[in-house]
Tab-separated table of C-alpha atoms in Angstrom:
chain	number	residue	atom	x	y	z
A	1	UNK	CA	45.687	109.319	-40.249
A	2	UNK	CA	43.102	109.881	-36.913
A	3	UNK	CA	43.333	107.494	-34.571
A	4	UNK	CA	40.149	105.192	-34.411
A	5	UNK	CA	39.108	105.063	-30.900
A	6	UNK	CA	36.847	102.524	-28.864
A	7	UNK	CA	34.976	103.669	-26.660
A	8	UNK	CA	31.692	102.193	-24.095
A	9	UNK	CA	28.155	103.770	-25.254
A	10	UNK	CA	25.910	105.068	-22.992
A	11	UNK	CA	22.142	105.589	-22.808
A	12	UNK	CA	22.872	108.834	-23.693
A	13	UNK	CA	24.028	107.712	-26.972
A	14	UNK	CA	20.972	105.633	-28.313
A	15	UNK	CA	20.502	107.808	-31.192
A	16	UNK	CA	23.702	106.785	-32.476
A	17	UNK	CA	23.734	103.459	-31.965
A	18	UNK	CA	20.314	103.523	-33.681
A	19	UNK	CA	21.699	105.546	-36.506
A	20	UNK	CA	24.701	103.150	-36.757
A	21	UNK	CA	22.933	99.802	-36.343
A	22	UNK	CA	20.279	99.864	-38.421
A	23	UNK	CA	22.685	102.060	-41.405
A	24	UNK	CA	25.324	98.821	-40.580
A	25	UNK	CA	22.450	96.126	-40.714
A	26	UNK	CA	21.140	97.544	-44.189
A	27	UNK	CA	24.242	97.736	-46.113
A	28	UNK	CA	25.565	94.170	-45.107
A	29	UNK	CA	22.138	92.230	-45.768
A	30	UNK	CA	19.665	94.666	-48.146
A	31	UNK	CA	20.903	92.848	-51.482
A	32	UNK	CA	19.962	89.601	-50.169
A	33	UNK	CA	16.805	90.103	-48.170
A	34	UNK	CA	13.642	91.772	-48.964
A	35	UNK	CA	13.175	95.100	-48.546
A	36	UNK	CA	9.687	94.282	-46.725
A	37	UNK	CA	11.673	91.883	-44.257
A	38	UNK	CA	14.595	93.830	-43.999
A	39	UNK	CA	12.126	96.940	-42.499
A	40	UNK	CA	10.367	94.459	-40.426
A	41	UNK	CA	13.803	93.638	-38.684
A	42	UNK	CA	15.127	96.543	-38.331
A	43	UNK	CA	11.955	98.507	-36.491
A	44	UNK	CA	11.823	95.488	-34.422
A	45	UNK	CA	15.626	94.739	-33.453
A	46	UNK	CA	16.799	98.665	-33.720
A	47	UNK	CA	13.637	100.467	-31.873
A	48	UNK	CA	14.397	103.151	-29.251
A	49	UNK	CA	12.835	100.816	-26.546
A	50	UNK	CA	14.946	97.496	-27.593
A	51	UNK	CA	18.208	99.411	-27.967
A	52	UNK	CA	16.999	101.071	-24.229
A	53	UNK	CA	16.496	97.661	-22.701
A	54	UNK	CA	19.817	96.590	-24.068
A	55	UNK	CA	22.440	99.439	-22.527
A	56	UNK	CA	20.139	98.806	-19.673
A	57	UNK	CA	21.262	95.181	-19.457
A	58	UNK	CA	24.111	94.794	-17.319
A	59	UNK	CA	24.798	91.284	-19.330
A	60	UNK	CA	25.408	93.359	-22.517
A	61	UNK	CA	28.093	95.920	-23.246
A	62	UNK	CA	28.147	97.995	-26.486
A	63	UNK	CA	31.055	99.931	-28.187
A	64	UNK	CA	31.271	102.640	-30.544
A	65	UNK	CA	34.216	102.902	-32.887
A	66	UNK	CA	34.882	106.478	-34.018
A	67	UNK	CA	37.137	108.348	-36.045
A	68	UNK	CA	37.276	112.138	-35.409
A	69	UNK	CA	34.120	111.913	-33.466
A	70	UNK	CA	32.042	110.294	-36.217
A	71	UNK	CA	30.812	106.960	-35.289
A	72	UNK	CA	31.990	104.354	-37.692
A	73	UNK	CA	31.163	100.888	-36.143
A	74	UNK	CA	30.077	99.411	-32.940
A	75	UNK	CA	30.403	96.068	-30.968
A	76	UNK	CA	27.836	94.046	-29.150
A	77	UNK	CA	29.157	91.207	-26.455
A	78	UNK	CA	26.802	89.423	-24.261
A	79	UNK	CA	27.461	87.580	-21.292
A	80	UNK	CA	25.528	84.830	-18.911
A	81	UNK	CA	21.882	85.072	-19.763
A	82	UNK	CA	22.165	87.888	-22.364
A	83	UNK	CA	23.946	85.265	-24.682
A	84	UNK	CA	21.375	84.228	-27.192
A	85	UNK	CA	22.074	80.731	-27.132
A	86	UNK	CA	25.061	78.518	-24.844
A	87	UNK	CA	24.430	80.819	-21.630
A	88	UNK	CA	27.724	79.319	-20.264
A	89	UNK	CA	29.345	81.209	-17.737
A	90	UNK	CA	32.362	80.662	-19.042
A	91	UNK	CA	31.281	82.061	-22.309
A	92	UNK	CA	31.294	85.508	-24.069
A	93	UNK	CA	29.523	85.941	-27.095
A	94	UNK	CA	30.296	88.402	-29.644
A	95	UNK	CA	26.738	89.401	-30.894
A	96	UNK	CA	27.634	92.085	-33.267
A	97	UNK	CA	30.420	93.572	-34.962
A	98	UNK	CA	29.457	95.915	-38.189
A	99	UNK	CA	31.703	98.465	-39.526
A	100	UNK	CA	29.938	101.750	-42.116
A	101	UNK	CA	30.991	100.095	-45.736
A	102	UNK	CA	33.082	103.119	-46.396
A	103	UNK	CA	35.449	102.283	-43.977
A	104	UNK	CA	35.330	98.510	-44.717
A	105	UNK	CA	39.361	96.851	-45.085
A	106	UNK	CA	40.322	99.383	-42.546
A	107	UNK	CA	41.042	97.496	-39.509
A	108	UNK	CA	37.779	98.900	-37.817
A	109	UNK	CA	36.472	95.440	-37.477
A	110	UNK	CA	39.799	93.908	-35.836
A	111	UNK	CA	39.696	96.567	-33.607
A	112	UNK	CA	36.376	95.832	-32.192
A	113	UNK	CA	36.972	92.096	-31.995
A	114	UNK	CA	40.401	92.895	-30.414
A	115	UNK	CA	38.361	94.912	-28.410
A	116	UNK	CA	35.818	91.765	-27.492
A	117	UNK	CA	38.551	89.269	-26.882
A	118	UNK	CA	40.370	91.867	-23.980
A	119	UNK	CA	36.559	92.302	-22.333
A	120	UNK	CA	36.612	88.190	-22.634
A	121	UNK	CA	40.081	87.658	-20.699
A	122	UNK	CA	39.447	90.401	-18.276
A	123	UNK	CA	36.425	88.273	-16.949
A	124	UNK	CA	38.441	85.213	-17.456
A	125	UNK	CA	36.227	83.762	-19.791
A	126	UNK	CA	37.118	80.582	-21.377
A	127	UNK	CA	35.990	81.188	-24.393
A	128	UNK	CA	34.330	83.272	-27.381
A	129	UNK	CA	31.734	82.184	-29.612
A	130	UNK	CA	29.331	83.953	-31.997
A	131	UNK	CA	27.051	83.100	-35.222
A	132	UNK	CA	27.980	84.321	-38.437
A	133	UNK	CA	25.206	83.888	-41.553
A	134	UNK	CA	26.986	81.243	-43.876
A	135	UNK	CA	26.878	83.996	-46.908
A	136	UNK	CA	28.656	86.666	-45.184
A	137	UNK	CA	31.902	85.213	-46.246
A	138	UNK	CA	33.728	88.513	-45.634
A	139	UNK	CA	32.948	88.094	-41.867
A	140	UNK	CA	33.546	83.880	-42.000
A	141	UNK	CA	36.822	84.561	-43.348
A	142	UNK	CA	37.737	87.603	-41.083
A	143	UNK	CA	36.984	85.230	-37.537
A	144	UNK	CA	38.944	81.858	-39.297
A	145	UNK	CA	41.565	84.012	-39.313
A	146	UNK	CA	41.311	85.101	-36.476
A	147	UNK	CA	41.558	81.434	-35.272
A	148	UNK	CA	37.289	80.713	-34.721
A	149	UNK	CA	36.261	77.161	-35.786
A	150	UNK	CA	32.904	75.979	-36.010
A	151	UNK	CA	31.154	74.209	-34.103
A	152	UNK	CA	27.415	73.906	-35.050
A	153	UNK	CA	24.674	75.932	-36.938
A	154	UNK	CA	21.531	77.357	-36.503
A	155	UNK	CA	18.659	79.017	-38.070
A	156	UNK	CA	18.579	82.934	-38.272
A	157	UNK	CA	15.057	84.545	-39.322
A	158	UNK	CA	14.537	87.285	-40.952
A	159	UNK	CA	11.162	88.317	-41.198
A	160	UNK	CA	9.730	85.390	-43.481
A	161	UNK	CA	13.093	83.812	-44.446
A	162	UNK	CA	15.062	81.194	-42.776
A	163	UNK	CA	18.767	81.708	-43.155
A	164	UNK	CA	21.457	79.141	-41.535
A	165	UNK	CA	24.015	80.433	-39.436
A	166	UNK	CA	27.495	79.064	-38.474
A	167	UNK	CA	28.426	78.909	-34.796
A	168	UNK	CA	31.654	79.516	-34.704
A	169	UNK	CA	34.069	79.664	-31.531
A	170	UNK	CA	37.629	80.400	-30.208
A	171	UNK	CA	39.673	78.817	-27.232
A	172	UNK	CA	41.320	81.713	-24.901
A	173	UNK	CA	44.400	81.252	-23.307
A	174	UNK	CA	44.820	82.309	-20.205
């Protein structure tokens, strides 16, 4: 078996992360969201010159994970004012983790979060939080294992529809 590696994207990379993001985005919410909303959010969230302003952001890191040079997930962490809600200081927030479906019960995802947690103690963050839509139970399972509780909700749009999210956050030891 190749190893999986992790690795920081670059501007240089965009395409990819495009590529990845909005491939990612499709396959975990298409069969519950319109296709007509579904576009609208992903040529809004996954355009050349959001994805541009994001590497530039020095509050936001991104991560490629790739297997034999193929790109096969990617991590987004935000920190200070790049978080989209909290801004605590002493926060990092996991924005995105998505995994290509083919390689889904891998380990690609623990990887990346594994990944986000070593960025978090490295800055001595206190803790992690992120938001998780309520029917994605595949990812509210993966971070209760992982030891995340909730803590509140909120409301995710997507284009027309109003979707709840679970906040959900972890402790770190330092």
């Amino acid at each position: 078996m190749e190893t999986i590696e992790i690795k920081r994207i670059t501007l240089q990379e965009i395409d990819q992360l495009k590529e990845i993001g909005r491939k990612t985005f499709h396959e975990t919410f298409s069969e519950s969201n319109s296709e007509e909303n579904m576009q609208k959010y992903l040529d809004e969230k996954f355009s050349s010159e959001k994805l541009t302003e994001e590497l530039k952001n020095t509050d936001s890191e991104f991560y490629f994970a790739t297997l034999e040079n193929n790109v096969i997930g990617y991590l987004k962490v935000n920190f200070g004012e790049s978080q989209t809600e909290l801004k605590d200081d002493k926060a990092l927030e996991i924005e995105r983790i998505y995994v290509s479906k083919e390689f889904h019960g891998k380990k690609v995802g623990q990887l990346l979060y594994d990944k986000a947690i070593e960025i978090a103690q490295q800055k001595n963050k206190d803790y992690v939080w992120l938001g998780v839509w309520e029917e994605n139970l595949r990812a509210v399972r993966f971070y209760t294992k992982n030891g995340f509780r909730e803590f509140d909700k909120h409301i995710f749009k997507l284009g027309n529809e109003e979707q709840t999210d679970l906040m959900m956050k972890l402790k770190l030891t330092h």
